[in-house]
Short mmCIF file of C-alpha atoms and ligand atoms in Angstrom, two decimals:
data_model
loop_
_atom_site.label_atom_id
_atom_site.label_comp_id
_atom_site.label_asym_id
_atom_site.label_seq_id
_atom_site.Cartn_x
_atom_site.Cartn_y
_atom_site.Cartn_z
CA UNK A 270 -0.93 27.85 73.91
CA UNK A 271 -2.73 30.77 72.37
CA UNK A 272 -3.65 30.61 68.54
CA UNK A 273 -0.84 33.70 67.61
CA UNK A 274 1.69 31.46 70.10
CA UNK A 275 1.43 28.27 68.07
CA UNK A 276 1.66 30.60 64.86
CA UNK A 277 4.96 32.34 65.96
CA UNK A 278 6.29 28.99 66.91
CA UNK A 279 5.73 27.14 63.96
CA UNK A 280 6.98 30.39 62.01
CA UNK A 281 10.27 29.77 63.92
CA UNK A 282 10.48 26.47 63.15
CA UNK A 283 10.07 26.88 59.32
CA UNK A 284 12.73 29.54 59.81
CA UNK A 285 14.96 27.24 61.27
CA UNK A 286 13.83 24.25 58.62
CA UNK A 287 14.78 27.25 55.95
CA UNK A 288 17.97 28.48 57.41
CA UNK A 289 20.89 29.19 55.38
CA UNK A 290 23.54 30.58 58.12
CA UNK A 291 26.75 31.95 57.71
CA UNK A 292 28.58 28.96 58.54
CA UNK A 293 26.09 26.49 56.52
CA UNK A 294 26.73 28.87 53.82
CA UNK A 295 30.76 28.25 54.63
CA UNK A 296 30.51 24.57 54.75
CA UNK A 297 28.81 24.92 51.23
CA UNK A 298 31.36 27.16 49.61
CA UNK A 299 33.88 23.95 50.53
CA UNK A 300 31.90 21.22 49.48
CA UNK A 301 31.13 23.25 45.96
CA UNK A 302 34.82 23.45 45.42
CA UNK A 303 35.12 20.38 46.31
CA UNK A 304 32.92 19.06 43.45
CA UNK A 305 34.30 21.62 41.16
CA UNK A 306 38.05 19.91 41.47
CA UNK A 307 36.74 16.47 41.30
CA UNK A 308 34.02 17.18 38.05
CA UNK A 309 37.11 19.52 36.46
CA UNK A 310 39.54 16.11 37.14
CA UNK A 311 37.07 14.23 35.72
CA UNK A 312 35.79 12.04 38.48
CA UNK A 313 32.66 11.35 39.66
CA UNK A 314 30.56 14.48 40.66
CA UNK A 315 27.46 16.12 41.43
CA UNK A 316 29.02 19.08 39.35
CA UNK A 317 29.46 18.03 35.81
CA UNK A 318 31.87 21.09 34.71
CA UNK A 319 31.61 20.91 31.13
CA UNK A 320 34.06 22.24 28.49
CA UNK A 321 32.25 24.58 25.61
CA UNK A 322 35.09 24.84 23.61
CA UNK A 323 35.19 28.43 23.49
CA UNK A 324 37.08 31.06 25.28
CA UNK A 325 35.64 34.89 26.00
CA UNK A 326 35.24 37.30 22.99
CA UNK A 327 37.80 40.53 23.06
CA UNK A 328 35.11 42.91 21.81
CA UNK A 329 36.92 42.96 18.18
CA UNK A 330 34.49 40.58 16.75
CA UNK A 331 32.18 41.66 14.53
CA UNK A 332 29.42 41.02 11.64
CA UNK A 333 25.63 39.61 11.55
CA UNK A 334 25.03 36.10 13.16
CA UNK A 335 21.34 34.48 13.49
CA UNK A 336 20.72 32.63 16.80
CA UNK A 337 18.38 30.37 17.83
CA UNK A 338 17.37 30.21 21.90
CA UNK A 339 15.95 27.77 23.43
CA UNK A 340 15.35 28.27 27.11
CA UNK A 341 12.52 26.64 27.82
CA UNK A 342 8.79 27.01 26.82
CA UNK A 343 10.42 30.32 25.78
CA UNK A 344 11.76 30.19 21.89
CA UNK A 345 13.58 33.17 20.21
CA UNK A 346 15.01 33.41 16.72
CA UNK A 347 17.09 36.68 16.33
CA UNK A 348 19.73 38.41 14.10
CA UNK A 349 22.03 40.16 16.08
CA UNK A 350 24.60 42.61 15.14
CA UNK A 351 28.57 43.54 16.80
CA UNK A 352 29.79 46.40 15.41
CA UNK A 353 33.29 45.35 16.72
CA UNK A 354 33.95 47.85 19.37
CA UNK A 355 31.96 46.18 22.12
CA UNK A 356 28.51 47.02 20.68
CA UNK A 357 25.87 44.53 20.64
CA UNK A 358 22.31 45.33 19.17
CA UNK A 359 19.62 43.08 17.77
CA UNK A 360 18.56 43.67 14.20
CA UNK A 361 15.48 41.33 14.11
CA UNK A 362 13.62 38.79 16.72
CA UNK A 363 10.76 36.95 17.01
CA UNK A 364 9.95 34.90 20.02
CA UNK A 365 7.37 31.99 20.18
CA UNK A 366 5.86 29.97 23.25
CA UNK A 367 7.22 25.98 23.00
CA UNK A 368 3.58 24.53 23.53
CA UNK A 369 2.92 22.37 26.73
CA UNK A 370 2.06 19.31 24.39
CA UNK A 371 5.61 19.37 23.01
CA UNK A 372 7.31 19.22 26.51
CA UNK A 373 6.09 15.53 26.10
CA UNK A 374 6.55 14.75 22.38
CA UNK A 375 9.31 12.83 20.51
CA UNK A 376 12.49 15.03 19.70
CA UNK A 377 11.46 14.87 15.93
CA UNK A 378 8.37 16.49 16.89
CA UNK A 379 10.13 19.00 18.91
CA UNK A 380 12.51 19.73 16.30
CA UNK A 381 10.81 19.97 13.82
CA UNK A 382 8.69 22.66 15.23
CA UNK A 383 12.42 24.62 16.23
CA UNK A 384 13.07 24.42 12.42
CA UNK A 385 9.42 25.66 11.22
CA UNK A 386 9.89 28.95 13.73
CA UNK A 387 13.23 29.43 12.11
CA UNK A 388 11.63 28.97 8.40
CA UNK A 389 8.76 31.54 9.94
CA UNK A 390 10.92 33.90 10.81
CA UNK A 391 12.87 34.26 7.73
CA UNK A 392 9.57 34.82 5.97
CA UNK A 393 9.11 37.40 7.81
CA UNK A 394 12.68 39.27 7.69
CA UNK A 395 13.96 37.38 4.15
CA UNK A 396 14.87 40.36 2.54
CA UNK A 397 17.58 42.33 5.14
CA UNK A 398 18.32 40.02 8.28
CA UNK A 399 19.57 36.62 6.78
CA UNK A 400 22.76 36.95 4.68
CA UNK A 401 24.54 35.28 7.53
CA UNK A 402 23.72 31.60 6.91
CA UNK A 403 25.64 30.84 10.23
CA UNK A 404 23.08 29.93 13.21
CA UNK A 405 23.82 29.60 16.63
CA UNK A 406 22.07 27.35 19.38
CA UNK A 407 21.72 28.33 22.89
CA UNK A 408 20.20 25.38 24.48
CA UNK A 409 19.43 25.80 28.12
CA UNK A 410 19.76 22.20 29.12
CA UNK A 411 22.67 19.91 30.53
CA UNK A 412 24.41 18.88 27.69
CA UNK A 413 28.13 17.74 27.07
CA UNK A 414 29.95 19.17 24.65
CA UNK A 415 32.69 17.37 22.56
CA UNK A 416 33.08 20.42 20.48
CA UNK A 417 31.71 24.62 20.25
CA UNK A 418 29.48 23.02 17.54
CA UNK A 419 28.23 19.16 18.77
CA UNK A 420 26.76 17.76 22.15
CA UNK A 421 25.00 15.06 23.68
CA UNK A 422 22.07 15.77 26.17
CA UNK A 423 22.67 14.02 29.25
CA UNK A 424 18.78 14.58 30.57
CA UNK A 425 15.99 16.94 30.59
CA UNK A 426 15.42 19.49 33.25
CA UNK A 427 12.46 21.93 33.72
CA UNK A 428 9.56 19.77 33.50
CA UNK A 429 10.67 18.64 29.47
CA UNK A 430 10.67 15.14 29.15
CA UNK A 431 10.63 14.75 25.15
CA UNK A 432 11.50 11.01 24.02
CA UNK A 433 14.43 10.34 21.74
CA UNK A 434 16.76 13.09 22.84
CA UNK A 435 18.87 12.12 25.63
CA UNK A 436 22.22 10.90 24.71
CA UNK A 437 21.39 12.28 21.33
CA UNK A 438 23.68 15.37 19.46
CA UNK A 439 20.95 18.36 19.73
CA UNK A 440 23.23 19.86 16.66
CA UNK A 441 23.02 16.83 14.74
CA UNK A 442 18.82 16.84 15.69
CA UNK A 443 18.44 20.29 14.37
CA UNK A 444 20.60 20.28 11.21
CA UNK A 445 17.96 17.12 10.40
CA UNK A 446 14.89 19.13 11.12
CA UNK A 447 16.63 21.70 9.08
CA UNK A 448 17.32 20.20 6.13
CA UNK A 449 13.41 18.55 6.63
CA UNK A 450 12.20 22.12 6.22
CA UNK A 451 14.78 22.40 2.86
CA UNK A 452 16.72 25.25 4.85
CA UNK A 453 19.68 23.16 3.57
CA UNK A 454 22.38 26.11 3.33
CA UNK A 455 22.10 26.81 7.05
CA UNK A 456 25.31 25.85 9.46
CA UNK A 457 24.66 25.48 12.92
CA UNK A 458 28.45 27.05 13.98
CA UNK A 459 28.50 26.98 17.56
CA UNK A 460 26.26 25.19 20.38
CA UNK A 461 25.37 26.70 23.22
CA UNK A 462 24.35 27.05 27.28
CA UNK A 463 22.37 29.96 28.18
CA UNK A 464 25.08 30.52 31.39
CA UNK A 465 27.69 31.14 28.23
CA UNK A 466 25.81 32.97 26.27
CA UNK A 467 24.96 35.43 28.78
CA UNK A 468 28.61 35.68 29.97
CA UNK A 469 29.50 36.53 26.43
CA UNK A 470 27.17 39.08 25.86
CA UNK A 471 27.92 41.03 29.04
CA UNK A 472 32.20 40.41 28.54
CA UNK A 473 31.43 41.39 24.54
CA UNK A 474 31.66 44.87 26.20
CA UNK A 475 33.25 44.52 29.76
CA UNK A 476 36.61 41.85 29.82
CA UNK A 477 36.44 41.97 34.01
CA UNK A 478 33.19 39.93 33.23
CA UNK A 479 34.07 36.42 34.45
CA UNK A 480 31.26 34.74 35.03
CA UNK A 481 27.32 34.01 33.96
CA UNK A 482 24.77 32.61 36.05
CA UNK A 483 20.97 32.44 35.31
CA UNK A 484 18.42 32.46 38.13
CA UNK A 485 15.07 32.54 36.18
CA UNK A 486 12.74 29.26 35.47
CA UNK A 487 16.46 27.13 35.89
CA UNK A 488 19.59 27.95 37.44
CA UNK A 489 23.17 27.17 36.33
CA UNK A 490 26.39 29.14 35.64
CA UNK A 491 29.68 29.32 33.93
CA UNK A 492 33.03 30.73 34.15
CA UNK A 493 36.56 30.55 32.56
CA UNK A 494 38.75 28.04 33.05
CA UNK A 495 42.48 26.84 32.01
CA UNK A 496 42.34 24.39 29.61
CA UNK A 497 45.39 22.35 31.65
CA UNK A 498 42.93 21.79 34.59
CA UNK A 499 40.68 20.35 32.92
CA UNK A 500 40.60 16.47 32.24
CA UNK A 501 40.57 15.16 28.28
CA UNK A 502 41.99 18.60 26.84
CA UNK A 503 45.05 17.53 26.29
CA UNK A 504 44.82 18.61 22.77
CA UNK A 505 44.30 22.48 23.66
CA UNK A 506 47.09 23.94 25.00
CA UNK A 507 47.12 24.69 28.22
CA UNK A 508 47.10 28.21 29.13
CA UNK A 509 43.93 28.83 26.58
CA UNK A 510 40.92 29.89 28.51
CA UNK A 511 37.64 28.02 27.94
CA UNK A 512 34.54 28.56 29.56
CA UNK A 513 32.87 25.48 32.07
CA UNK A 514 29.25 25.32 32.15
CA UNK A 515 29.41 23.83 35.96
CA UNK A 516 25.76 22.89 35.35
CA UNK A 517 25.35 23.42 39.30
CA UNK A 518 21.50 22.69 39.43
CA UNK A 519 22.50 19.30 40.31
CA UNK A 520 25.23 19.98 42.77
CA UNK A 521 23.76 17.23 45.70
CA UNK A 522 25.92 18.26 48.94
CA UNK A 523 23.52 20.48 50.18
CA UNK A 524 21.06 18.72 52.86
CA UNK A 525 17.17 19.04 51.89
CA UNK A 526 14.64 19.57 54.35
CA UNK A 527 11.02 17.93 54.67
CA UNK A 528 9.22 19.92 52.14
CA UNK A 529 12.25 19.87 49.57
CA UNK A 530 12.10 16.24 49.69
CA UNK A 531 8.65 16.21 49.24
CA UNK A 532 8.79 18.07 45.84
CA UNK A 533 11.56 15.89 44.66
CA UNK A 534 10.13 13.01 45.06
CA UNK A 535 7.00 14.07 43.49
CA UNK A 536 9.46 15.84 40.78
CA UNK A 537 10.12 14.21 37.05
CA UNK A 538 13.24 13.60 37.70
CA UNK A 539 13.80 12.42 41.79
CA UNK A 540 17.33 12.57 43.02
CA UNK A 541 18.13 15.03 40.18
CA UNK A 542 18.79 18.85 40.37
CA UNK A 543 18.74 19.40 43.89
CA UNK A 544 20.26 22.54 44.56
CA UNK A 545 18.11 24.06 41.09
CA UNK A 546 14.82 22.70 43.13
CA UNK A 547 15.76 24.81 46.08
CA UNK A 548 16.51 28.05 44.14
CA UNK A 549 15.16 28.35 40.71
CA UNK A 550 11.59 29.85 40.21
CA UNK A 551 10.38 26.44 38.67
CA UNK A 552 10.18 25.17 42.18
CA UNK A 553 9.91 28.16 44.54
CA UNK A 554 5.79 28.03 44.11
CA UNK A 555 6.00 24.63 44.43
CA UNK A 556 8.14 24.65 47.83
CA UNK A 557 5.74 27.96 48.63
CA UNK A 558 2.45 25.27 47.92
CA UNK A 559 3.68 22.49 50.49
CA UNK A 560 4.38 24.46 53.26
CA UNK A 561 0.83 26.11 53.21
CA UNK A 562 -0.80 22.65 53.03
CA UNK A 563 1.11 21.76 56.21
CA UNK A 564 0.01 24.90 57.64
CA UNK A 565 -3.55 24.58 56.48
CA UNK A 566 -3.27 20.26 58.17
CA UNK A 567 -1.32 22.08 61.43
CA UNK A 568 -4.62 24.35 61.82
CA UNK A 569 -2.16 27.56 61.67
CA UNK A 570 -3.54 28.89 58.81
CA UNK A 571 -7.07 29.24 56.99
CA UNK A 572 -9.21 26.34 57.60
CA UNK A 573 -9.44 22.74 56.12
CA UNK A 574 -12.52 23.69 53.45
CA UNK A 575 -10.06 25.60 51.84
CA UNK A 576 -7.04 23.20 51.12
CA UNK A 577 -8.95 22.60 47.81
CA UNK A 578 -7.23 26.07 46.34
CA UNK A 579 -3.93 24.75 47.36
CA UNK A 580 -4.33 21.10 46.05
CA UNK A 581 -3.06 21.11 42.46
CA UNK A 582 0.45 20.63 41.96
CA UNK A 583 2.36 23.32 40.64
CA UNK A 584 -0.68 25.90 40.96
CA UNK A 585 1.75 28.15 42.41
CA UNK A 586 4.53 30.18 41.12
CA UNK A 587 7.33 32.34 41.58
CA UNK A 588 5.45 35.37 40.82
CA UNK A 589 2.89 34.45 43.66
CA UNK A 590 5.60 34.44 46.08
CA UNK A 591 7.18 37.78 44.78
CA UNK A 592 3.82 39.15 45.35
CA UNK A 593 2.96 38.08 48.16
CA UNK A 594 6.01 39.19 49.58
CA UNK A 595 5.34 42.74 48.12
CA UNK A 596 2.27 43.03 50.11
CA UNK A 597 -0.17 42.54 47.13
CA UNK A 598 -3.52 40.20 48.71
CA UNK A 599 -2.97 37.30 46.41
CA UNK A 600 -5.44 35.08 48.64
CA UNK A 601 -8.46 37.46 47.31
CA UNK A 602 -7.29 37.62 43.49
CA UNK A 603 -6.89 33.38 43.69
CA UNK A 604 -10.62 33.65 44.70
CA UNK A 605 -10.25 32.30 48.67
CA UNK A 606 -13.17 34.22 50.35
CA UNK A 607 -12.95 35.56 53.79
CA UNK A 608 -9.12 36.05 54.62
CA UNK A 609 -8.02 37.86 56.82
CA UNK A 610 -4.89 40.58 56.71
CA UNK A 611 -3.16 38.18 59.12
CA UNK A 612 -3.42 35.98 56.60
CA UNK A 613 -1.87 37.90 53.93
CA UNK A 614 1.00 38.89 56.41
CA UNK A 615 1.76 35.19 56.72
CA UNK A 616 1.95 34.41 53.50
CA UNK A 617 4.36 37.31 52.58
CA UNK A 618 6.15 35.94 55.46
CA UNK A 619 6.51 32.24 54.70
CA UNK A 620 7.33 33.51 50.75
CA UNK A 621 10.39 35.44 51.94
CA UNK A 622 11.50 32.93 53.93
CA UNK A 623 11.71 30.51 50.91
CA UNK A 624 13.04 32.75 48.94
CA UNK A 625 15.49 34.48 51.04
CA UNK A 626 17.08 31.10 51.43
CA UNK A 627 17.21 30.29 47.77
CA UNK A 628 19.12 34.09 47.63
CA UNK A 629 21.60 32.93 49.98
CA UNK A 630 22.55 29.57 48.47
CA UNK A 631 22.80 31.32 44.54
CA UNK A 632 24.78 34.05 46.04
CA UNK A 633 27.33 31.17 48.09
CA UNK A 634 27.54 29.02 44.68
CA UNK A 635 28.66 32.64 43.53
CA UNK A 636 31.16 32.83 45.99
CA UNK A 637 32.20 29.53 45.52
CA UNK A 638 33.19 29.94 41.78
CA UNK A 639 34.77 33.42 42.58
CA UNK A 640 36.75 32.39 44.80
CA UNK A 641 37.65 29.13 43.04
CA UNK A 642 39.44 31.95 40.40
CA UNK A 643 41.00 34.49 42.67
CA UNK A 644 40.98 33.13 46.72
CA UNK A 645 41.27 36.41 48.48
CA UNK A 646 38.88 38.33 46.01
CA UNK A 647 41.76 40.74 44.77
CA UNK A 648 40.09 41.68 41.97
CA UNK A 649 36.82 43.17 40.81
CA UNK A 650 34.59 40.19 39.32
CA UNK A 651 32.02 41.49 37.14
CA UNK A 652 29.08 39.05 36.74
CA UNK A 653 26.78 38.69 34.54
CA UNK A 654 23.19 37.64 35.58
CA UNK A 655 20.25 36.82 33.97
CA UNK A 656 16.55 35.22 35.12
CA UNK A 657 13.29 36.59 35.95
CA UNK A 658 13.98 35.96 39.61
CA UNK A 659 17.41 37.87 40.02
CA UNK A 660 15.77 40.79 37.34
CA UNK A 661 12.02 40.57 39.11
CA UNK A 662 11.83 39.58 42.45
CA UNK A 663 12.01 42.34 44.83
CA UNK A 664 14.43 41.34 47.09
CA UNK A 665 16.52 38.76 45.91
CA UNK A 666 19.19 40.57 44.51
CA UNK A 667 19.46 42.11 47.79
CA UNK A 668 19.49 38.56 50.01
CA UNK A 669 22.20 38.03 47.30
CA UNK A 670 24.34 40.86 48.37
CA UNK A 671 23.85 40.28 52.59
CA UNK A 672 24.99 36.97 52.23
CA UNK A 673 28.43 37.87 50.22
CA UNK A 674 28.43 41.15 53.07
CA UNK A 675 28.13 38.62 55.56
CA UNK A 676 30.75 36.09 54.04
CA UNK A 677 33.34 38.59 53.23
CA UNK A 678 32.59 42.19 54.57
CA UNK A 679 34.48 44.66 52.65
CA UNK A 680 35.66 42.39 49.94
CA UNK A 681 32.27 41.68 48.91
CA UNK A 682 31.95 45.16 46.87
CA UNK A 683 34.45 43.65 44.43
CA UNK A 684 31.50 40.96 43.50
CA UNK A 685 29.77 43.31 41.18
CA UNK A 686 26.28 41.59 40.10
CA UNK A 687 25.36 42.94 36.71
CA UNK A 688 21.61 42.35 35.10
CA UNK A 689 21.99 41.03 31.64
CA UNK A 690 18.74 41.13 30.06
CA UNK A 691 18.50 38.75 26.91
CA UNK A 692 22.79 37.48 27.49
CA UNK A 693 21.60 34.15 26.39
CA UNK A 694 20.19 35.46 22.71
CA UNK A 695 22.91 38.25 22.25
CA UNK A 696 25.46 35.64 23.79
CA UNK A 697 24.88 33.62 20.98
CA UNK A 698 25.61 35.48 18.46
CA UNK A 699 28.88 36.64 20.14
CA UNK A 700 29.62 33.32 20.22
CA UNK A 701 29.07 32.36 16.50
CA UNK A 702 31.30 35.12 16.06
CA UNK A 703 33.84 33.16 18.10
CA UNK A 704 33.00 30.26 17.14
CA UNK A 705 34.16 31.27 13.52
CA UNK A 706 38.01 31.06 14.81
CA UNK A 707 37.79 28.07 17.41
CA UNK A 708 37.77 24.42 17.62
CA UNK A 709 34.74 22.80 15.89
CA UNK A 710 34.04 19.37 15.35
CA UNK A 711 36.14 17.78 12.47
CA UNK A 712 38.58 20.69 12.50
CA UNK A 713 41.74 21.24 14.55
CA UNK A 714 42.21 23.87 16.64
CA UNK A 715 42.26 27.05 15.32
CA UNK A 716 41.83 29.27 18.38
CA UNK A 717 45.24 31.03 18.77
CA UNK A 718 45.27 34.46 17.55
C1 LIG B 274 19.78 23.48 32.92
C2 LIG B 274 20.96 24.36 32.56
C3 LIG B 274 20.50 25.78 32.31
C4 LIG B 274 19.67 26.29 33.48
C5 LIG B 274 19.18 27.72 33.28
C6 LIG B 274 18.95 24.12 34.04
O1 LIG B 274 17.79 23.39 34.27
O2 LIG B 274 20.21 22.21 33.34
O3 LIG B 274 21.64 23.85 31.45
O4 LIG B 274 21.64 26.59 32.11
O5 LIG B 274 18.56 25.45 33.68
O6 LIG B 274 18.37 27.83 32.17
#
């Protein structure tokens, strides 16, 4: 067989190992549900569908609220402002990089730090941004709530593995590392997922919104729920609305192929996560990396001298493969002499291919959860996304929206995907502001208004 023949052929065979067809994409929606009724009964489930204890805002809410947003290395502190009539703005942030080191520390360490950028930025802002001595907490990581203002971390995700936290109340942790740094006044009020925040900050202004997803460094979503289908709310009554954080970077039922099980078992956490390590940008350099080495050891691409610029793990990222597929020569600025434009064009080729597939799946859990809510897509679902893929990568809002085409022709115009730069931070606030008439721990609830 001719070198280009043995290229094209091993091209369609990564397609194939890749594919995400219409009726895989069907058999998924089913097996989501699936794991949505079981997690919401409370039985065992790759889908851990967890109460926040808070319902969506009605755009009357108003006042200053200080948040706190913790997404990943990414910290902000904020003041945000709702004028009450929908409006959202923010009156004062700072944001500051969680170093490497403290990925891998103790959780007093890491706390500790999240208080000192909180005491930092109140030095800066002291004298117009802080009369509001309620905080609120997005924390971007699976945690169960018990109430809007207390949960225990089940485990780390996105490469943090910092002892002493898991199975530990985050609130608890950072009203400790508060009152360490003597800011002994401050009330954490309401504890949050980034999927809720942002699905808060977009339906602060727009009630049709009914869901929030996040495709960036993670992946997860969240939607409103009844409280009487949900297991262990007996105590709410049941026709209140409360938002689920599904948590569906773990959802298992989806089958992995050679290189995804190759990058979770090198992973921190093996057998975890498994639809986030097909679709969030942690992993989509990482998926991108393996392939090439096989394609390097298959003599289809470059030669063997230079595996060495492909060896270290995780030297590849999201924003190579968004590149790459926008026709930029990445193999020149990474320093590999001597490739050729065929090179390039394979690259680009084998990046969309990756992440056209991890399009289709986040647009099919999409699907899943919409039509979980309304079965025949009556309605117009507004959703609020957030994530550097979904906002940066060139065509993966697109992949999104032929895969819902595909699924449900017409229909699929009433899934209206909305870019919600910064939900999780605004989010917060909105749902301090909430929070303020709900259900917090040690108090009954208060919600009905
Ligand atoms: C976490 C979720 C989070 C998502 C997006 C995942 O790794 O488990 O809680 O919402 O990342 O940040």
């Amino acid at each position: 067989m001719t070198d280009s023949g043995q290229k094209e052929k091993m091209m369609t065979h990564l397609e194939e190992l890749f594919g995400f067809d219409l009726e895989q994409a069907r058999t998924f929606i089913s097996f989501f549900q699936d794991e949505m009724k079981r997690g919401l009964a409370g039985n065992q489930s790759s889908l851990k569908m967890i109460p926040s204890y808070i319902g969506r805002p009605i755009g009357s809410e108003q006042g200053e609220y200080m948040a706190l947003d913790l997404g990943g290395t990414n910290l902000r502190v904020l003041t945000v402002r709702l004028d009450g009539r929908g409006g959202a703005s923010v009156t004062a942030a700072r944001r500051f990089t969680v170093p490497q080191s403290l990925m891998h520390a103790t959780g007093h360490e890491l706390f500790d730090f999240l208080a000192r950028c909180v005491s930092s930025f109140l030095d800066d802002h002291s004298s117009k941004n802080t009369r509001s001595r309620h905080l609120a907490f997005t924390f971007s990581f699976p945690v169960v709530q018990n109430a809007v203002n207390s949960g225990i971390l089940l485990r780390w995700t996105k490469g943090f593995a910092v002892s002493g936290v898991e199975g530990k109340d985050v609130v608890a942790m950072l009203a400790d590392a508060l009152s360490r740094q003597c800011l002994k006044n401050f009330r954490v009020a309401a504890l949050a997922n980034d999927t809720v925040g942002t699905l808060m900050a977009k339906c602060y202004a727009d009630p049709d919104c009914d869901m929030g997803v996040i495709l960036g460094t993670g992946t997860n979503a969240c939607y409103p729920e009844k409280a009487g289908r949900i297991a262990n709310m007996s105590n709410v009554p049941e026709n209140r609305e409360i938002i689920v954080n599904l948590e569906w970077g773990d959802f298992n039922r989806i089958e992995q192929n050679i290189f995804d099980q190759a990058l979770d078992r090198q992973s921190l956490n093996p057998g975890a996560q498994r639809l986030e390590k097909m679709v969030s940008g942690m992993y989509l350099g990482e998926l991108l990396r393996l392939v090439l080495l096989n394609l390097i050891e298959k003599g289809v691409w470059l030669n063997p001298e230079q595996r060495c610029h492909f060896q270290r793990i995780h030297s590849l990222s999201s924003e190579h493969l968004s590149r790459a597929e926008a026709g930029e020569d990445i193999l020149s600025s990474m320093g590999i002499p001597g490739t050729t434009k065929e090179d390039a064009a394979l690259l680009a080729r084998v990046s969309h291919i990756i992440a056209a597939r991890a399009a289709r799946i986040a647009a099919a859990a999409i699907a899943a959860v919409v039509t979980w809510m309304d079965e025949n897509i009556e309605k117009r679902h507004s959703i609020a996304i957030d994530g550097s893929l979904f906002e940066k990568y060139p065509q993966f809002r697109t992949n999104m929206e032929s895969m819902l085409v595909e699924l449900y022709g017409g229909r699929s115009a009433h899934f209206d995907l909305c870019l919600t730069p910064d939900g999780s931070a605004v989010g917060a606030a909105v749902i301090a502001a909430v929070a303020a008439k709900t259900y917090t721990r040690d108090e009954e609830w208060v919600g009905d208004s």
